[in-house]
Short mmCIF file of C-alpha atoms in Angstrom, two decimals:
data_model
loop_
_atom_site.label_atom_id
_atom_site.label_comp_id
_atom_site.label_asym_id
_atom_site.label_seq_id
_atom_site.Cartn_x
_atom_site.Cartn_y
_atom_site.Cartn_z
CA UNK A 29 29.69 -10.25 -36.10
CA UNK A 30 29.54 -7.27 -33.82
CA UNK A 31 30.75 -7.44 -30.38
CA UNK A 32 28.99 -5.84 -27.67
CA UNK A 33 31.60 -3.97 -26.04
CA UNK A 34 30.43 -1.70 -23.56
CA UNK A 35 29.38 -2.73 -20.00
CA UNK A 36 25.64 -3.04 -19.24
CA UNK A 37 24.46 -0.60 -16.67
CA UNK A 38 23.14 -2.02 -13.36
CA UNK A 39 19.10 -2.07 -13.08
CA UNK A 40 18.61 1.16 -10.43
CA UNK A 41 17.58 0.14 -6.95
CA UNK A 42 14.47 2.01 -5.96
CA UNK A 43 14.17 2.03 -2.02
CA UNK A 44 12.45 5.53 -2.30
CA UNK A 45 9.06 4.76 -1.33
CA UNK A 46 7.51 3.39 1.64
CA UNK A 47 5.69 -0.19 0.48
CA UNK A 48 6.30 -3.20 2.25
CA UNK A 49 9.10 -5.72 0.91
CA UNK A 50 7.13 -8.52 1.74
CA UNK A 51 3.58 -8.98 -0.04
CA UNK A 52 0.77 -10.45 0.93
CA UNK A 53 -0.35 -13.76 -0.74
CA UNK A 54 -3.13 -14.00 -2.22
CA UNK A 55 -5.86 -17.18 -3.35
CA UNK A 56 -7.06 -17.53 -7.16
CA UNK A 57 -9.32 -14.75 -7.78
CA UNK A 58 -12.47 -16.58 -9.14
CA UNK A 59 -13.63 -15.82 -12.49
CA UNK A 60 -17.06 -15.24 -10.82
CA UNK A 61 -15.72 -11.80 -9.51
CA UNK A 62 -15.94 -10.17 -12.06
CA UNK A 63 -19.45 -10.79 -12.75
CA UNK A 64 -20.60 -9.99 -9.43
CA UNK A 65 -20.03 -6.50 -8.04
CA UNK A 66 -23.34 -5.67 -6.02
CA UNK A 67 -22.46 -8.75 -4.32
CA UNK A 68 -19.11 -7.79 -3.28
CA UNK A 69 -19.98 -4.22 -2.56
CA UNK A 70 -22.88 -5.54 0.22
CA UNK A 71 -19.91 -7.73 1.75
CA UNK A 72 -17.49 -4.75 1.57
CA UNK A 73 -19.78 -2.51 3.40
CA UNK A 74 -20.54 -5.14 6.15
CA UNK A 75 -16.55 -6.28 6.97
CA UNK A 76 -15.39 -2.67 6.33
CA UNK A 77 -17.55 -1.34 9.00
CA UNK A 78 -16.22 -4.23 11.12
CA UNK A 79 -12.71 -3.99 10.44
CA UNK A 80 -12.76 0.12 10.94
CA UNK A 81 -15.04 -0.11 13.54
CA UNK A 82 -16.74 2.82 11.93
CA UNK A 83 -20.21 3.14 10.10
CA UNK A 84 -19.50 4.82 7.12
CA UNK A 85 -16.39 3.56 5.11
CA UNK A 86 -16.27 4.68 1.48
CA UNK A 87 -13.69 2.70 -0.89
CA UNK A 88 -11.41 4.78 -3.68
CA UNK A 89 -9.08 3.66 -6.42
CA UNK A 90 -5.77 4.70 -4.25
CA UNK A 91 -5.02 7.34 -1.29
CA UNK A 92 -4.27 10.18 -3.85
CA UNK A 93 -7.87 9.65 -5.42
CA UNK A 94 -9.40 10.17 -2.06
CA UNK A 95 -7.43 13.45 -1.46
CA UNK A 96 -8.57 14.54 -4.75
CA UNK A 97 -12.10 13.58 -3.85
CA UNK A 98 -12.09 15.42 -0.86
CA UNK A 99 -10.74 18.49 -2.22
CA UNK A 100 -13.65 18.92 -4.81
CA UNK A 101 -15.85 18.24 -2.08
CA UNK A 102 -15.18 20.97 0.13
CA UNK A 103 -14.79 23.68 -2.56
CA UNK A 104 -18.61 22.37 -3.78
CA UNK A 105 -19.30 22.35 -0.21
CA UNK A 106 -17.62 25.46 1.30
CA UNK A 107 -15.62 26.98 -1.36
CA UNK A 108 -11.93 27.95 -1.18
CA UNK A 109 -10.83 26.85 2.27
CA UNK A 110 -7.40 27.72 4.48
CA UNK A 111 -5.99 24.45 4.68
CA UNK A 112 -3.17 23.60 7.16
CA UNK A 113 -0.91 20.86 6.45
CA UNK A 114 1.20 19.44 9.35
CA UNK A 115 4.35 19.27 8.28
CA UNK A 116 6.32 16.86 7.31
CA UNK A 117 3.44 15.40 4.94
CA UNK A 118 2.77 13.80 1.91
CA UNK A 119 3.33 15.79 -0.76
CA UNK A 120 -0.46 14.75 -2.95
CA UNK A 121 -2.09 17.05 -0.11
CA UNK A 122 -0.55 20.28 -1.23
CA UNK A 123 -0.85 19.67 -4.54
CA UNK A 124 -4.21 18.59 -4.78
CA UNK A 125 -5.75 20.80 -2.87
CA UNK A 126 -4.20 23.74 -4.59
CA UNK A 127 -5.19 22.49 -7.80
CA UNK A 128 -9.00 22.20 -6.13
CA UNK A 129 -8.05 26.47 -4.98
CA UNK A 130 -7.75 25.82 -1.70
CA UNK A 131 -5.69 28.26 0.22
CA UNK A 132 -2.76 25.74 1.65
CA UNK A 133 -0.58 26.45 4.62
CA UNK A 134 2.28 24.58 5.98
CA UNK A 135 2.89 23.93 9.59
CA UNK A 136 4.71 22.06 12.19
CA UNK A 137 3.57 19.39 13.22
CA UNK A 138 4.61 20.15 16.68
CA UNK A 139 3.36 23.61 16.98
CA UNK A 140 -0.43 21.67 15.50
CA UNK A 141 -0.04 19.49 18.55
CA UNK A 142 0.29 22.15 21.10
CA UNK A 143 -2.68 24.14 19.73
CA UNK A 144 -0.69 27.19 17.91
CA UNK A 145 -2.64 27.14 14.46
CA UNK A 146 -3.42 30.26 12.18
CA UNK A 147 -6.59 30.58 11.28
CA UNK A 148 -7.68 27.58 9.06
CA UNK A 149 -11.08 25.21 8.25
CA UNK A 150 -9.08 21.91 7.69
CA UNK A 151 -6.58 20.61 9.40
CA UNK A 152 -4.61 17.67 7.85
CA UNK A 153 -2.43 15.51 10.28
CA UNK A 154 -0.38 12.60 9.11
CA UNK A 155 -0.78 9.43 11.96
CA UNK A 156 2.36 7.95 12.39
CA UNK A 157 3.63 11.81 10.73
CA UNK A 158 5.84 10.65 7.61
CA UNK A 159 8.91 10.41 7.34
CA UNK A 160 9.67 11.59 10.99
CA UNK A 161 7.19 8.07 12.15
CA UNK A 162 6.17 10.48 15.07
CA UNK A 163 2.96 8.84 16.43
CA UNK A 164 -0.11 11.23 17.48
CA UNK A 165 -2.15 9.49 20.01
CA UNK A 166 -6.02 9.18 20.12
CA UNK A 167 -5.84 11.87 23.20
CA UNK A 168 -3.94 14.10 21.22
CA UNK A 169 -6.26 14.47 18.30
CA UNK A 170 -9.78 14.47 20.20
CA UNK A 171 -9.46 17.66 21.50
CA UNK A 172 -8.40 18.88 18.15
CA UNK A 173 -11.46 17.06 16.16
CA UNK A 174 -13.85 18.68 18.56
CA UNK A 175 -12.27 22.45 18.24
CA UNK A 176 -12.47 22.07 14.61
CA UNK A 177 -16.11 20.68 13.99
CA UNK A 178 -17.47 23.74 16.66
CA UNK A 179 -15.58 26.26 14.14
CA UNK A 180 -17.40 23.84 11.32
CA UNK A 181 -14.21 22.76 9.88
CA UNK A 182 -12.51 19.71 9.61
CA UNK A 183 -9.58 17.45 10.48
CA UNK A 184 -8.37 15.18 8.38
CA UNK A 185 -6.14 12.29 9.77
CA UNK A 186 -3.72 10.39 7.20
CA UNK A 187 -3.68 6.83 8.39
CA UNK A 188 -1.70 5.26 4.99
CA UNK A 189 0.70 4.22 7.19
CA UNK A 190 -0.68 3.14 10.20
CA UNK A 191 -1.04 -0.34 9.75
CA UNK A 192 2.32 -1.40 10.84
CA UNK A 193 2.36 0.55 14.40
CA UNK A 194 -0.26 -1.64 15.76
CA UNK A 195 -2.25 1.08 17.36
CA UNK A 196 -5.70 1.80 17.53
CA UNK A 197 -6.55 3.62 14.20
CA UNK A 198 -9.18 7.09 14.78
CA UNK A 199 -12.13 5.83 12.17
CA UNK A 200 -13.47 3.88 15.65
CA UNK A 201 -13.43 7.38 17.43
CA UNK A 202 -15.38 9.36 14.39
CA UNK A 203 -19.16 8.80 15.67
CA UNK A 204 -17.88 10.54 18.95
CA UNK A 205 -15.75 13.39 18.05
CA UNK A 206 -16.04 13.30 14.17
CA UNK A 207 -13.21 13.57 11.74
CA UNK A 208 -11.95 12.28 8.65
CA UNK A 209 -9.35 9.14 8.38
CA UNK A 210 -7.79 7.79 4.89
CA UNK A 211 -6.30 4.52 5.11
CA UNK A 212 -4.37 2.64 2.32
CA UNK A 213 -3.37 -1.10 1.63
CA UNK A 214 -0.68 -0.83 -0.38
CA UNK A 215 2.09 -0.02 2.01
CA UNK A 216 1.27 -2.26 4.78
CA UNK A 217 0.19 -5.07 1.63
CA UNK A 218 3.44 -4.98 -0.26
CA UNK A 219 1.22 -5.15 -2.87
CA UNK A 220 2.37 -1.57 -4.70
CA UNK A 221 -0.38 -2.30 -7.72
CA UNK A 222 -3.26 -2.28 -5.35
CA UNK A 223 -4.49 1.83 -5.96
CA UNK A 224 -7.02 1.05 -2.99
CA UNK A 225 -7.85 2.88 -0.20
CA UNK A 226 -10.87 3.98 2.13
CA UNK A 227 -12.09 7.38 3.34
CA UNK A 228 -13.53 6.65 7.14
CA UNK A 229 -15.30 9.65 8.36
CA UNK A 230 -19.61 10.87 9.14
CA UNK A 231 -22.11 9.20 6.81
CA UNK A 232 -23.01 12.74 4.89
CA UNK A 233 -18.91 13.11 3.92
CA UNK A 234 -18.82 9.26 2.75
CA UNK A 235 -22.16 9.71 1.11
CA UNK A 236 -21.17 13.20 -0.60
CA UNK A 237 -17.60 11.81 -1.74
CA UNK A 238 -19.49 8.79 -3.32
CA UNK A 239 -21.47 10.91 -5.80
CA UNK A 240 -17.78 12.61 -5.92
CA UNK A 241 -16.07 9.66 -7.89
CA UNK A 242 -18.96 7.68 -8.95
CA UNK A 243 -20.25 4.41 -8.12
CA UNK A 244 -17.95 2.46 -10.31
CA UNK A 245 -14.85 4.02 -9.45
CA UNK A 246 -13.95 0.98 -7.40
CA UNK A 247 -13.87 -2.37 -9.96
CA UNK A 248 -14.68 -5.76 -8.75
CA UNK A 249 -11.23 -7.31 -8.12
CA UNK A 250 -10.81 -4.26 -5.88
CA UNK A 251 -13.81 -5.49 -3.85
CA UNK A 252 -12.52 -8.57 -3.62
CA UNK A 253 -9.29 -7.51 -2.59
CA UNK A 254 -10.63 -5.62 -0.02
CA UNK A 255 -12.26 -8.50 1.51
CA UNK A 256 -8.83 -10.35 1.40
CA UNK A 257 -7.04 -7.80 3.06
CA UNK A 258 -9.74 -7.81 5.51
CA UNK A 259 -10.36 -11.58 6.70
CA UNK A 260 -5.78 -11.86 6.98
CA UNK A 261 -5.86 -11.46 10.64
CA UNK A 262 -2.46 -13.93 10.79
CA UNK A 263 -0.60 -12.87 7.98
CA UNK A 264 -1.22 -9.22 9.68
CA UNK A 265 0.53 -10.19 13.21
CA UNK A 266 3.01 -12.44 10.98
CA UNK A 267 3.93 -9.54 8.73
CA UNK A 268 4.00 -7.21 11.87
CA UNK A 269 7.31 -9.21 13.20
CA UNK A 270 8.78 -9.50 9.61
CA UNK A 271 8.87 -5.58 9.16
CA UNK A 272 10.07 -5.52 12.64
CA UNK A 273 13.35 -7.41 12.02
CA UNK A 274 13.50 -5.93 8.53
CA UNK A 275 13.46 -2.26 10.16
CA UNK A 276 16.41 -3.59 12.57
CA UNK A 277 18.32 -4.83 10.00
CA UNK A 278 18.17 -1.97 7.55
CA UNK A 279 19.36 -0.08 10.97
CA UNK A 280 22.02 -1.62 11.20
CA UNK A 281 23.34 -1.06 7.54
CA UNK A 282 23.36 2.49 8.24
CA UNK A 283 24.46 2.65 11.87
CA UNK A 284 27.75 1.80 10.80
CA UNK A 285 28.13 5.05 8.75
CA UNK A 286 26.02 7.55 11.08
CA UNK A 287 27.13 6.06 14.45
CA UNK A 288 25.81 5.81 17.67
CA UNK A 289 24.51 9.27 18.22
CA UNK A 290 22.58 9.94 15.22
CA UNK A 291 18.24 8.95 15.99
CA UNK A 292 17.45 6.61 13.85
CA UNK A 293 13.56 6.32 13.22
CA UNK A 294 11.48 3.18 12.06
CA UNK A 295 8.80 3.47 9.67
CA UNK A 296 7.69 -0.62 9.47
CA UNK A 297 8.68 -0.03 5.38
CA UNK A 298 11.87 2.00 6.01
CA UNK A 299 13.79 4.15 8.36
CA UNK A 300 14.30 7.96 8.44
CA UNK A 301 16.95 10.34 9.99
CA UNK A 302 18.16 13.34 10.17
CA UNK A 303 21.60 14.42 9.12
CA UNK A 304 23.47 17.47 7.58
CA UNK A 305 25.37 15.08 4.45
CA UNK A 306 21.55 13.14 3.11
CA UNK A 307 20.85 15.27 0.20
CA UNK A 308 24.73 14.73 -1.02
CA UNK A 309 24.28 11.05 -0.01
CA UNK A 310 21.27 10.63 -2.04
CA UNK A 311 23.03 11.76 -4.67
CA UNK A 312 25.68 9.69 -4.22
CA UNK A 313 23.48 6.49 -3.69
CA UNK A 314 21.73 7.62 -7.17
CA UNK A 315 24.86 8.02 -8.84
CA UNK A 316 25.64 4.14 -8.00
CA UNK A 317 21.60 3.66 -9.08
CA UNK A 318 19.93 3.18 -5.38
CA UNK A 319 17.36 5.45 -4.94
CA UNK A 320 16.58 6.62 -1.75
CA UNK A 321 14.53 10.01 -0.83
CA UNK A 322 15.93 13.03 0.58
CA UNK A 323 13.40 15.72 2.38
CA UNK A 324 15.10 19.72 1.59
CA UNK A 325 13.97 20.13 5.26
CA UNK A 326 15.25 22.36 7.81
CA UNK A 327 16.16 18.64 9.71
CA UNK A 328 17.36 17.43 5.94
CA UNK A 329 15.68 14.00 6.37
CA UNK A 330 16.51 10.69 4.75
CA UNK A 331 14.50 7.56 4.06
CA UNK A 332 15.35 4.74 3.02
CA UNK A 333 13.27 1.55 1.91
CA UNK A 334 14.31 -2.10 2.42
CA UNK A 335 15.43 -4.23 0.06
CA UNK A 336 13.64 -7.45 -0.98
CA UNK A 337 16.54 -9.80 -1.87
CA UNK A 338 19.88 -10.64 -0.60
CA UNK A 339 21.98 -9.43 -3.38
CA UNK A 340 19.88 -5.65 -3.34
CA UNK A 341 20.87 -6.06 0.50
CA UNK A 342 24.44 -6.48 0.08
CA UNK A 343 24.56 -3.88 -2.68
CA UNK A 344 22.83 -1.35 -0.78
CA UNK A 345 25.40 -2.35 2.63
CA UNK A 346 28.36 -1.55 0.21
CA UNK A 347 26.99 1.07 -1.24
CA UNK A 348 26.00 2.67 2.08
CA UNK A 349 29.85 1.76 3.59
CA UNK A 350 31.19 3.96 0.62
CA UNK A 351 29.69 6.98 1.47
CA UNK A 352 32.40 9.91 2.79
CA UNK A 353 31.60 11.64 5.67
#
């Protein structure tokens, strides 16, 4: 008989991403779904435009699809474009519009805000900005929608993780000074399998970006589950409070190692900070198999996800504690 001798290494811990812990429940999916997707897509359409308070909502198979989308769009539409991406953003924006030959520039976010931009047709702007969770308010991007469409460019807001801020989201604001808005479900969902999103913006984008990716990009369950995620006005303020005391708990693990003085942000899925040791620390939390993400930035940012049980808690508390200065 052989005898197993070495010792089984521990499952890794991935807190690198930014998807709720909690997920949202869902009812049987009826078998009757599946066989009726013109009848889903008229309901989508109808409690979309209610629950964006915009017009024209277009559904896509994840928030990545939707950049892709939109990059083919504008190079049928315009051609190669100078894109500026606000910076810190998600990293699908670079690379998809590259891969579309866009021209892509990388900017602070800060120096966006105050109106210093090189020359550029799209602006994309990350609302809360990720990982930083620096929140751009409505007033803040008007004035920039409305200098971009006069130039007949575009900015593009990135909503994904709006949802647990609470504030008002810009697709409401589109019919007056026009822009484009991606939202996701996944993150604010929990439900990290969902690959659905929506691109809010005029009716002639959302119409163009339809014949983009086709009319049966988006399946039937994903109708459906966009109608869920829709009509859960309760679990939405229930799972507002829960991400609440899950950011100020997931705090508190790491105020103990960066102190008092270090800004600690909250992100509704995670927190972020800045400190000179979080690329070596997220090497040392890999080493032990948590996986956090590190940003090479000039700030070197960390974020970290939450845990969803107890014992991934108190492993990533001791984990955490270990870490030298």
């Amino acid at each position: 008989m052989r005898i197993e001798t070495h010792v089984r290494q521990q499952a890794k811990l991935d807190l690198s991403g930014s998807v709720a812990p909690f997920e949202m429940k869902l009812p049987d999916m009826p078998a009757s779904v599946w066989a009726s997707p013109d009848l889903l897509r008229s309901r989508f359409h109808l409690e979309a435009a209610r629950f964006f308070e915009c017009e024209s909502v277009l559904a896509v198979t994840g928030i990545e699809s939707g950049i892709s989308a939109l990059a083919r769009l504008f190079q049928t539409w315009y051609g190669s474009m100078r894109v500026v991406l606000a910076e810190p953003s998600f990293d699908q924006w670079d690379k998809r519009f590259r891969r579309a030959n866009h021209v892509v520039l990388d900017w602070p976010v800060d120096l966006v805000l105050e109106g210093d931009i090189p020359e550029c047709d799209v602006v994309v702007l990350g609302r809360p900005v990720n990982p930083t969770c620096q929140m751009i308010s409505i007033q803040q991007i008007k004035p920039l929608a409305r200098k971009l469409r006069e130039q007949g460019g575009w900015l593009i807001l990135d909503e994904a993780y709006l949802d647990w801020t609470g504030e008002e989201s810009y697709a409401s604001f589109i019919e007056a000074e026009p822009a484009i808005v991606l939202r996701s479900v996944a993150p604010f969902s929990g439900l990290a399998g969902a690959n659905l999103a929506f691109v809010c913006g005029p009716k002639a984008v959302c119409t163009a970006l339809l014949n983009e990716v086709g009319t049966q990009a988006v399946s039937s369950p994903q109708w459906w589950l966009a109608l869920q995620y829709f009509a859960a006005e309760d679990w939405r303020a229930k799972q507002l409070i829960r991400l609440n005391a899950v950011c100020t708990r997931l705090e508190s693990v790491w105020r103990v190692r960066l102190g008092e003085h270090i800004q600690i942000h909250k992100g509704g899925y995670f927190i972020s900070f800045a400190h000179p040791n979080n690329e070596q620390w997220a090497a040392d939390l890999e080493h032990v198999g948590i996986l956090v993400r590190a940003y090479p930035t000039e700030d070197s940012i960390l974020r970290c996800g939450a845990p969803k049980s107890e014992a991934d808690w108190t492993r990533l508390e001791n984990a955490v504690n270990s870490l030298s200065d």
